[in-house]
Tab-separated table of N, CA, C and O in Angstrom:
chain	number	residue	atom	x	y	z
A	1	GLN	N	0.824	-1.189	0.000
A	1	GLN	CA	0.000	0.000	0.000
A	1	GLN	C	0.866	1.250	0.000
A	1	GLN	O	1.928	1.280	0.607
A	2	VAL	N	0.393	2.272	-0.697
A	2	VAL	CA	1.100	3.549	-0.772
A	2	VAL	C	0.262	4.606	-0.066
A	2	VAL	O	-0.958	4.638	-0.198
A	3	GLN	N	0.949	5.452	0.688
A	3	GLN	CA	0.282	6.563	1.364
A	3	GLN	C	1.016	7.856	1.089
A	3	GLN	O	2.252	7.874	0.998
A	4	LEU	N	0.249	8.945	0.962
A	4	LEU	CA	0.797	10.289	0.916
A	4	LEU	C	0.303	11.009	2.165
A	4	LEU	O	-0.908	11.088	2.385
A	5	VAL	N	1.220	11.534	2.949
A	5	VAL	CA	0.849	12.204	4.195
A	5	VAL	C	1.342	13.635	4.151
A	5	VAL	O	2.553	13.885	4.059
A	6	GLU	N	0.392	14.576	4.223
A	6	GLU	CA	0.729	15.997	4.188
A	6	GLU	C	0.867	16.551	5.605
A	6	GLU	O	0.259	16.044	6.548
A	7	SER	N	1.629	17.624	5.712
A	7	SER	CA	1.755	18.341	6.972
A	7	SER	C	2.128	19.785	6.686
A	7	SER	O	2.549	20.110	5.564
A	8	GLY	N	1.957	20.631	7.692
A	8	GLY	CA	2.407	22.009	7.576
A	8	GLY	C	1.329	23.052	7.403
A	8	GLY	O	1.629	24.249	7.372
A	9	GLY	N	0.079	22.637	7.292
A	9	GLY	CA	-0.986	23.620	7.157
A	9	GLY	C	-1.241	24.346	8.464
A	9	GLY	O	-0.666	24.025	9.500
A	10	GLY	N	-2.118	25.343	8.403
A	10	GLY	CA	-2.461	26.075	9.611
A	10	GLY	C	-3.055	27.424	9.306
A	10	GLY	O	-3.441	27.706	8.167
A	11	LEU	N	-3.113	28.246	10.337
A	11	LEU	CA	-3.647	29.604	10.239
A	11	LEU	C	-2.492	30.594	10.176
A	11	LEU	O	-1.568	30.527	10.999
A	12	VAL	N	-2.561	31.503	9.217
A	12	VAL	CA	-1.498	32.493	9.058
A	12	VAL	C	-2.128	33.813	8.656
A	12	VAL	O	-3.182	33.849	8.009
A	13	GLN	N	-1.492	34.908	9.034
A	13	GLN	CA	-1.994	36.229	8.674
A	13	GLN	C	-1.634	36.561	7.231
A	13	GLN	O	-0.646	36.029	6.684
A	14	PRO	N	-2.401	37.426	6.599
A	14	PRO	CA	-2.044	37.861	5.242
A	14	PRO	C	-0.619	38.388	5.201
A	14	PRO	O	-0.187	39.109	6.113
A	15	GLY	N	0.110	37.999	4.151
A	15	GLY	CA	1.507	38.384	4.023
A	15	GLY	C	2.463	37.388	4.644
A	15	GLY	O	3.679	37.491	4.442
A	16	GLY	N	1.928	36.431	5.386
A	16	GLY	CA	2.769	35.452	6.056
A	16	GLY	C	3.185	34.303	5.149
A	16	GLY	O	2.884	34.291	3.943
A	17	SER	N	3.878	33.326	5.752
A	17	SER	CA	4.411	32.190	5.007
A	17	SER	C	4.064	30.876	5.702
A	17	SER	O	3.902	30.833	6.924
A	18	LEU	N	3.962	29.841	4.891
A	18	LEU	CA	3.813	28.471	5.374
A	18	LEU	C	4.581	27.555	4.446
A	18	LEU	O	4.744	27.859	3.255
A	19	ARG	N	5.020	26.422	4.986
A	19	ARG	CA	5.673	25.402	4.170
A	19	ARG	C	4.935	24.086	4.351
A	19	ARG	O	4.863	23.567	5.468
A	20	LEU	N	4.409	23.564	3.255
A	20	LEU	CA	3.735	22.279	3.275
A	20	LEU	C	4.705	21.183	2.862
A	20	LEU	O	5.572	21.397	2.014
A	21	SER	N	4.524	20.016	3.475
A	21	SER	CA	5.309	18.840	3.108
A	21	SER	C	4.368	17.692	2.808
A	21	SER	O	3.279	17.600	3.375
A	22	CYS	N	4.802	16.797	1.923
A	22	CYS	CA	4.028	15.605	1.604
A	22	CYS	C	4.998	14.459	1.382
A	22	CYS	O	5.796	14.499	0.447
A	23	ALA	N	4.918	13.459	2.242
A	23	ALA	CA	5.821	12.320	2.167
A	23	ALA	C	5.072	11.078	1.691
A	23	ALA	O	4.003	10.750	2.213
A	24	ALA	N	5.657	10.416	0.715
A	24	ALA	CA	5.086	9.167	0.201
A	24	ALA	C	5.776	7.988	0.865
A	24	ALA	O	6.995	8.000	1.052
A	25	SER	N	4.995	6.975	1.207
A	25	SER	CA	5.562	5.789	1.837
A	25	SER	C	4.826	4.548	1.344
A	25	SER	O	3.729	4.632	0.814
A	26	GLY	N	5.472	3.395	1.520
A	26	GLY	CA	4.857	2.138	1.101
A	26	GLY	C	5.692	1.443	0.044
A	26	GLY	O	6.895	1.636	-0.051
A	27	SER	N	5.005	0.647	-0.766
A	27	SER	CA	5.669	-0.149	-1.800
A	27	SER	C	5.904	0.711	-3.040
A	27	SER	O	5.125	0.704	-3.987
A	28	ILE	N	7.005	1.456	-3.024
A	28	ILE	CA	7.301	2.436	-4.067
A	28	ILE	C	8.565	2.051	-4.819
A	28	ILE	O	9.633	1.947	-4.209
A	29	PHE	N	8.447	1.878	-6.133
A	29	PHE	CA	9.628	1.655	-6.964
A	29	PHE	C	10.185	2.984	-7.467
A	29	PHE	O	11.383	3.220	-7.423
A	30	SER	N	9.269	3.842	-7.905
A	30	SER	CA	9.702	5.136	-8.437
A	30	SER	C	8.528	6.106	-8.390
A	30	SER	O	7.368	5.694	-8.445
A	31	ILE	N	8.856	7.396	-8.297
A	31	ILE	CA	7.826	8.434	-8.308
A	31	ILE	C	8.077	9.371	-9.469
A	31	ILE	O	9.199	9.866	-9.634
A	32	GLY	N	7.065	9.615	-10.272
A	32	GLY	CA	7.167	10.544	-11.387
A	32	GLY	C	6.808	11.948	-10.940
A	32	GLY	O	7.307	12.444	-9.943
A	33	ALA	N	5.899	12.567	-11.673
A	33	ALA	CA	5.506	13.928	-11.338
A	33	ALA	C	4.798	13.970	-9.983
A	33	ALA	O	4.059	13.055	-9.615
A	34	MET	N	5.049	15.061	-9.249
A	34	MET	CA	4.360	15.314	-7.988
A	34	MET	C	3.765	16.710	-8.063
A	34	MET	O	4.255	17.557	-8.824
A	35	GLY	N	2.717	16.948	-7.297
A	35	GLY	CA	2.102	18.254	-7.384
A	35	GLY	C	1.246	18.586	-6.178
A	35	GLY	O	1.001	17.745	-5.314
A	36	TRP	N	0.844	19.848	-6.155
A	36	TRP	CA	-0.070	20.347	-5.142
A	36	TRP	C	-1.303	20.915	-5.822
A	36	TRP	O	-1.198	21.615	-6.828
A	37	TYR	N	-2.435	20.620	-5.247
A	37	TYR	CA	-3.721	21.139	-5.695
A	37	TYR	C	-4.426	21.729	-4.481
A	37	TYR	O	-4.051	21.445	-3.346
A	38	ARG	N	-5.443	22.540	-4.724
A	38	ARG	CA	-6.195	23.094	-3.605
A	38	ARG	C	-7.672	23.198	-3.958
A	38	ARG	O	-8.043	23.297	-5.133
A	39	GLN	N	-8.483	23.173	-2.911
A	39	GLN	CA	-9.922	23.292	-3.096
A	39	GLN	C	-10.489	24.195	-2.018
A	39	GLN	O	-10.408	23.882	-0.828
A	40	ALA	N	-11.029	25.321	-2.459
A	40	ALA	CA	-11.680	26.265	-1.550
A	40	ALA	C	-13.158	25.893	-1.424
A	40	ALA	O	-13.715	25.242	-2.310
A	41	PRO	N	-13.800	26.321	-0.343
A	41	PRO	CA	-15.226	26.001	-0.162
A	41	PRO	C	-16.070	26.459	-1.346
A	41	PRO	O	-15.959	27.610	-1.790
A	42	GLY	N	-16.879	25.564	-1.866
A	42	GLY	CA	-17.764	25.903	-2.971
A	42	GLY	C	-17.100	25.977	-4.329
A	42	GLY	O	-17.743	26.351	-5.311
A	43	LYS	N	-15.820	25.621	-4.392
A	43	LYS	CA	-15.094	25.700	-5.659
A	43	LYS	C	-14.529	24.340	-6.035
A	43	LYS	O	-14.395	23.453	-5.200
A	44	GLN	N	-14.166	24.209	-7.312
A	44	GLN	CA	-13.548	22.971	-7.778
A	44	GLN	C	-12.079	22.917	-7.358
A	44	GLN	O	-11.443	23.952	-7.138
A	45	ARG	N	-11.564	21.705	-7.274
A	45	ARG	CA	-10.142	21.534	-6.993
A	45	ARG	C	-9.343	22.096	-8.166
A	45	ARG	O	-9.686	21.860	-9.335
A	46	GLU	N	-8.274	22.821	-7.873
A	46	GLU	CA	-7.460	23.438	-8.926
A	46	GLU	C	-5.984	23.148	-8.708
A	46	GLU	O	-5.521	22.951	-7.586
A	47	LEU	N	-5.263	23.170	-9.823
A	47	LEU	CA	-3.821	22.975	-9.791
A	47	LEU	C	-3.141	24.175	-9.146
A	47	LEU	O	-3.480	25.319	-9.450
A	48	VAL	N	-2.177	23.899	-8.273
A	48	VAL	CA	-1.338	24.956	-7.710
A	48	VAL	C	0.043	24.917	-8.361
A	48	VAL	O	0.523	25.916	-8.898
A	49	ALA	N	0.681	23.751	-8.303
A	49	ALA	CA	2.026	23.608	-8.862
A	49	ALA	C	2.350	22.139	-9.058
A	49	ALA	O	1.846	21.285	-8.319
A	50	THR	N	3.198	21.869	-10.045
A	50	THR	CA	3.683	20.512	-10.266
A	50	THR	C	5.192	20.540	-10.465
A	50	THR	O	5.769	21.568	-10.830
A	51	ILE	N	5.808	19.383	-10.237
A	51	ILE	CA	7.257	19.252	-10.436
A	51	ILE	C	7.552	17.859	-10.960
A	51	ILE	O	7.022	16.865	-10.451
A	52	SER	N	8.358	17.788	-12.001
A	52	SER	CA	8.730	16.496	-12.563
A	52	SER	C	9.822	15.858	-11.715
A	52	SER	O	10.408	16.506	-10.832
A	53	ARG	N	10.125	14.603	-12.014
A	53	ARG	CA	11.187	13.942	-11.269
A	53	ARG	C	12.518	14.657	-11.458
A	53	ARG	O	13.342	14.728	-10.559
A	54	GLY	N	12.691	15.231	-12.626
A	54	GLY	CA	13.943	15.943	-12.933
A	54	GLY	C	13.975	17.372	-12.424
A	54	GLY	O	15.007	18.048	-12.541
A	55	GLY	N	12.827	17.858	-11.892
A	55	GLY	CA	12.833	19.185	-11.293
A	55	GLY	C	12.170	20.278	-12.117
A	55	GLY	O	12.150	21.440	-11.692
A	56	SER	N	11.607	19.954	-13.261
A	56	SER	CA	10.883	20.964	-14.030
A	56	SER	C	9.587	21.313	-13.311
A	56	SER	O	8.868	20.430	-12.850
A	57	THR	N	9.288	22.606	-13.244
A	57	THR	CA	8.138	23.058	-12.461
A	57	THR	C	7.105	23.781	-13.318
A	57	THR	O	7.416	24.309	-14.394
A	58	ASN	N	5.893	23.807	-12.791
A	58	ASN	CA	4.787	24.496	-13.446
A	58	ASN	C	3.907	25.074	-12.348
A	58	ASN	O	3.650	24.399	-11.341
A	59	TYR	N	3.455	26.327	-12.532
A	59	TYR	CA	2.672	26.996	-11.497
A	59	TYR	C	1.393	27.589	-12.072
A	59	TYR	O	1.356	28.042	-13.219
A	60	ALA	N	0.358	27.634	-11.248
A	60	ALA	CA	-0.827	28.408	-11.600
A	60	ALA	C	-0.454	29.883	-11.609
A	60	ALA	O	0.392	30.322	-10.811
A	61	ASP	N	-1.067	30.652	-12.488
A	61	ASP	CA	-0.754	32.072	-12.586
A	61	ASP	C	-0.970	32.785	-11.256
A	61	ASP	O	-0.234	33.726	-10.917
A	62	SER	N	-1.948	32.350	-10.490
A	62	SER	CA	-2.304	33.034	-9.250
A	62	SER	C	-1.245	32.908	-8.159
A	62	SER	O	-1.267	33.663	-7.189
A	63	VAL	N	-0.321	31.953	-8.313
A	63	VAL	CA	0.694	31.754	-7.267
A	63	VAL	C	2.118	32.006	-7.758
A	63	VAL	O	3.066	31.957	-6.963
A	64	LYS	N	2.278	32.292	-9.033
A	64	LYS	CA	3.627	32.531	-9.578
A	64	LYS	C	4.300	33.672	-8.841
A	64	LYS	O	3.694	34.726	-8.607
A	65	GLY	N	5.562	33.456	-8.478
A	65	GLY	CA	6.322	34.477	-7.781
A	65	GLY	C	6.128	34.478	-6.278
A	65	GLY	O	6.854	35.152	-5.553
A	66	ARG	N	5.125	33.720	-5.795
A	66	ARG	CA	4.874	33.654	-4.349
A	66	ARG	C	5.112	32.246	-3.790
A	66	ARG	O	5.553	32.100	-2.656
A	67	PHE	N	4.782	31.234	-4.579
A	67	PHE	CA	4.924	29.843	-4.124
A	67	PHE	C	6.083	29.174	-4.847
A	67	PHE	O	6.356	29.469	-6.009
A	68	THR	N	6.756	28.252	-4.149
A	68	THR	CA	7.836	27.479	-4.752
A	68	THR	C	7.653	26.001	-4.410
A	68	THR	O	7.554	25.653	-3.235
A	69	ILE	N	7.609	25.177	-5.459
A	69	ILE	CA	7.508	23.729	-5.254
A	69	ILE	C	8.901	23.123	-5.396
A	69	ILE	O	9.703	23.562	-6.237
A	70	SER	N	9.195	22.137	-4.573
A	70	SER	CA	10.472	21.434	-4.650
A	70	SER	C	10.257	19.995	-4.188
A	70	SER	O	9.190	19.659	-3.658
A	71	ARG	N	11.261	19.164	-4.406
A	71	ARG	CA	11.137	17.769	-3.992
A	71	ARG	C	12.481	17.205	-3.589
A	71	ARG	O	13.529	17.679	-4.045
A	72	ASP	N	12.429	16.180	-2.755
A	72	ASP	CA	13.617	15.440	-2.350
A	72	ASP	C	13.358	13.991	-2.749
A	72	ASP	O	12.592	13.290	-2.081
A	73	ASN	N	13.962	13.567	-3.848
A	73	ASN	CA	13.687	12.225	-4.361
A	73	ASN	C	14.162	11.137	-3.401
A	73	ASN	O	13.563	10.065	-3.331
A	74	ALA	N	15.212	11.407	-2.665
A	74	ALA	CA	15.719	10.411	-1.717
A	74	ALA	C	14.740	10.181	-0.565
A	74	ALA	O	14.715	9.090	0.016
A	75	LYS	N	13.950	11.208	-0.265
A	75	LYS	CA	12.987	11.105	0.838
A	75	LYS	C	11.557	10.902	0.344
A	75	LYS	O	10.634	10.876	1.152
A	76	ASN	N	11.379	10.808	-0.981
A	76	ASN	CA	10.029	10.658	-1.552
A	76	ASN	C	9.087	11.747	-1.041
A	76	ASN	O	7.922	11.474	-0.699
A	77	THR	N	9.588	12.961	-1.005
A	77	THR	CA	8.846	14.073	-0.400
A	77	THR	C	8.786	15.268	-1.344
A	77	THR	O	9.776	15.574	-2.023
A	78	VAL	N	7.626	15.907	-1.362
A	78	VAL	CA	7.448	17.144	-2.115
A	78	VAL	C	7.068	18.252	-1.139
A	78	VAL	O	6.396	18.003	-0.140
A	79	TYR	N	7.537	19.459	-1.429
A	79	TYR	CA	7.312	20.602	-0.561
A	79	TYR	C	6.622	21.719	-1.340
A	79	TYR	O	6.746	21.811	-2.561
A	80	LEU	N	5.938	22.579	-0.600
A	80	LEU	CA	5.376	23.798	-1.184
A	80	LEU	C	5.648	24.939	-0.223
A	80	LEU	O	5.047	24.999	0.864
A	81	GLN	N	6.566	25.808	-0.602
A	81	GLN	CA	6.850	27.009	0.176
A	81	GLN	C	5.908	28.111	-0.291
A	81	GLN	O	5.921	28.470	-1.467
A	82	MET	N	5.107	28.610	0.624
A	82	MET	CA	4.110	29.624	0.276
A	82	MET	C	4.444	30.920	0.997
A	82	MET	O	4.441	30.965	2.235
A	83	ASN	N	4.750	31.958	0.236
A	83	ASN	CA	5.068	33.270	0.781
A	83	ASN	C	4.012	34.283	0.347
A	83	ASN	O	3.246	34.041	-0.594
A	84	SER	N	4.005	35.430	1.015
A	84	SER	CA	3.070	36.513	0.682
A	84	SER	C	1.642	35.981	0.552
A	84	SER	O	0.934	36.277	-0.422
A	85	LEU	N	1.228	35.219	1.515
A	85	LEU	CA	-0.087	34.584	1.450
A	85	LEU	C	-1.213	35.604	1.488
A	85	LEU	O	-1.118	36.646	2.162
A	86	LYS	N	-2.272	35.288	0.755
A	86	LYS	CA	-3.441	36.144	0.646
A	86	LYS	C	-4.680	35.391	1.146
A	86	LYS	O	-4.698	34.150	1.124
A	87	PRO	N	-5.709	36.101	1.555
A	87	PRO	CA	-6.933	35.418	1.991
A	87	PRO	C	-7.485	34.463	0.933
A	87	PRO	O	-8.038	33.409	1.276
A	88	GLU	N	-7.309	34.802	-0.329
A	88	GLU	CA	-7.818	33.940	-1.394
A	88	GLU	C	-7.013	32.651	-1.562
A	88	GLU	O	-7.398	31.775	-2.347
A	89	ASP	N	-5.919	32.506	-0.830
A	89	ASP	CA	-5.174	31.245	-0.835
A	89	ASP	C	-5.776	30.237	0.153
A	89	ASP	O	-5.345	29.081	0.203
A	90	THR	N	-6.757	30.678	0.934
A	90	THR	CA	-7.402	29.796	1.891
A	90	THR	C	-8.074	28.633	1.174
A	90	THR	O	-8.879	28.827	0.260
A	91	ALA	N	-7.713	27.404	1.574
A	91	ALA	CA	-8.236	26.207	0.922
A	91	ALA	C	-7.685	24.977	1.634
A	91	ALA	O	-6.778	25.090	2.464
A	92	VAL	N	-8.216	23.829	1.260
A	92	VAL	CA	-7.582	22.564	1.627
A	92	VAL	C	-6.586	22.231	0.518
A	92	VAL	O	-6.945	22.227	-0.664
A	93	TYR	N	-5.355	21.980	0.897
A	93	TYR	CA	-4.287	21.686	-0.062
A	93	TYR	C	-4.023	20.180	-0.080
A	93	TYR	O	-3.839	19.555	0.974
A	94	TYR	N	-3.993	19.638	-1.290
A	94	TYR	CA	-3.791	18.195	-1.482
A	94	TYR	C	-2.523	17.949	-2.295
A	94	TYR	O	-2.272	18.653	-3.276
A	95	CYS	N	-1.749	16.959	-1.917
A	95	CYS	CA	-0.627	16.584	-2.769
A	95	CYS	C	-1.032	15.385	-3.624
A	95	CYS	O	-1.948	14.633	-3.287
A	96	ASN	N	-0.347	15.253	-4.737
A	96	ASN	CA	-0.622	14.222	-5.724
A	96	ASN	C	0.701	13.692	-6.252
A	96	ASN	O	1.655	14.458	-6.401
A	97	ALA	N	0.751	12.400	-6.529
A	97	ALA	CA	1.986	11.824	-7.058
A	97	ALA	C	1.682	10.641	-7.974
A	97	ALA	O	0.761	9.857	-7.691
A	98	ALA	N	2.448	10.532	-9.038
A	98	ALA	CA	2.368	9.375	-9.930
A	98	ALA	C	3.421	8.366	-9.477
A	98	ALA	O	4.616	8.665	-9.530
A	99	ILE	N	2.964	7.217	-9.015
A	99	ILE	CA	3.863	6.272	-8.345
A	99	ILE	C	3.838	4.914	-9.037
A	99	ILE	O	2.774	4.372	-9.334
A	100	TRP	N	5.048	4.401	-9.310
A	100	TRP	CA	5.195	3.049	-9.870
A	100	TRP	C	5.509	2.074	-8.749
A	100	TRP	O	6.364	2.337	-7.889
A	101	ASP	N	4.836	0.917	-8.794
A	101	ASP	CA	5.168	-0.135	-7.840
A	101	ASP	C	6.182	-1.094	-8.455
A	101	ASP	O	6.630	-0.896	-9.594
A	102	TYR	N	6.561	-2.126	-7.722
A	102	TYR	CA	7.601	-3.051	-8.168
A	102	TYR	C	7.118	-4.009	-9.257
A	102	TYR	O	7.923	-4.752	-9.822
A	103	GLU	N	5.813	-3.984	-9.547
A	103	GLU	CA	5.272	-4.819	-10.626
A	103	GLU	C	5.109	-4.033	-11.915
A	103	GLU	O	4.547	-4.550	-12.880
A	104	GLY	N	5.566	-2.785	-11.916
A	104	GLY	CA	5.515	-1.985	-13.127
A	104	GLY	C	4.217	-1.247	-13.348
A	104	GLY	O	3.987	-0.703	-14.421
A	105	HIS	N	3.364	-1.204	-12.337
A	105	HIS	CA	2.092	-0.511	-12.456
A	105	HIS	C	2.233	0.908	-11.944
A	105	HIS	O	2.895	1.162	-10.930
A	106	SER	N	1.589	1.851	-12.664
A	106	SER	CA	1.607	3.259	-12.273
A	106	SER	C	0.205	3.692	-11.883
A	106	SER	O	-0.778	3.303	-12.525
A	107	ARG	N	0.152	4.524	-10.867
A	107	ARG	CA	-1.152	5.009	-10.412
A	107	ARG	C	-0.975	6.371	-9.762
A	107	ARG	O	0.075	6.666	-9.200
A	108	ASN	N	-2.005	7.207	-9.875
A	108	ASN	CA	-2.001	8.504	-9.206
A	108	ASN	C	-2.536	8.365	-7.786
A	108	ASN	O	-3.585	7.754	-7.572
A	109	TYR	N	-1.825	8.928	-6.839
A	109	TYR	CA	-2.252	8.892	-5.448
A	109	TYR	C	-2.487	10.315	-4.942
A	109	TYR	O	-1.825	11.269	-5.383
A	110	TRP	N	-3.424	10.438	-3.997
A	110	TRP	CA	-3.734	11.717	-3.360
A	110	TRP	C	-3.512	11.620	-1.856
A	110	TRP	O	-3.755	10.563	-1.244
A	111	GLY	N	-3.064	12.737	-1.281
A	111	GLY	CA	-3.007	12.833	0.160
A	111	GLY	C	-4.376	13.149	0.729
A	111	GLY	O	-5.343	13.367	-0.008
A	112	GLN	N	-4.442	13.220	2.051
A	112	GLN	CA	-5.728	13.429	2.724
A	112	GLN	C	-6.111	14.905	2.791
A	112	GLN	O	-7.255	15.229	3.088
A	113	GLY	N	-5.166	15.782	2.508
A	113	GLY	CA	-5.436	17.214	2.521
A	113	GLY	C	-5.018	17.865	3.827
A	113	GLY	O	-5.099	17.261	4.896
A	114	THR	N	-4.580	19.115	3.714
A	114	THR	CA	-4.229	19.903	4.890
A	114	THR	C	-4.815	21.307	4.719
A	114	THR	O	-4.720	21.897	3.651
A	115	GLN	N	-5.426	21.817	5.772
A	115	GLN	CA	-6.118	23.100	5.706
A	115	GLN	C	-5.131	24.255	5.835
A	115	GLN	O	-4.296	24.271	6.747
A	116	VAL	N	-5.241	25.204	4.928
A	116	VAL	CA	-4.499	26.464	5.011
A	116	VAL	C	-5.524	27.590	5.091
A	116	VAL	O	-6.385	27.718	4.220
A	117	THR	N	-5.426	28.387	6.146
A	117	THR	CA	-6.340	29.509	6.349
A	117	THR	C	-5.527	30.782	6.482
A	117	THR	O	-4.637	30.869	7.333
A	118	VAL	N	-5.821	31.749	5.619
A	118	VAL	CA	-5.128	33.035	5.647
A	118	VAL	C	-6.133	34.089	6.104
A	118	VAL	O	-7.074	34.422	5.383
A	119	SER	N	-5.928	34.596	7.296
A	119	SER	CA	-6.893	35.521	7.874
A	119	SER	C	-6.233	36.343	8.968
A	119	SER	O	-5.337	35.866	9.660
A	120	SER	N	-6.699	37.584	9.104
A	120	SER	CA	-6.215	38.421	10.188
A	120	SER	C	-7.133	38.322	11.402
A	120	SER	O	-6.874	38.951	12.432
């Protein structure tokens, strides 16, 4: 079984920073692209940022210049550094990863989500 476990969410004032982490564990042969998504109340889940195994990144326009995605392949972990946070960044943040098992099967996995609230 494979699990993605997120951490690092919380309450922060506008202009503040948070760092999210997501660690994958279980029967993992290799991990491809990893990413962060978010879902605000009453809205659809949306892409925040993705990163390939080689480190190529992609960001939603709304977070460019404020958020940075990175990964540690040795630790099977992806991070999201969020700076200059705004109230509109308030959402549940989910990590996602494309994971190959030892039998050559690939599947997308999701974490359980971590709440980020930006409010004064």
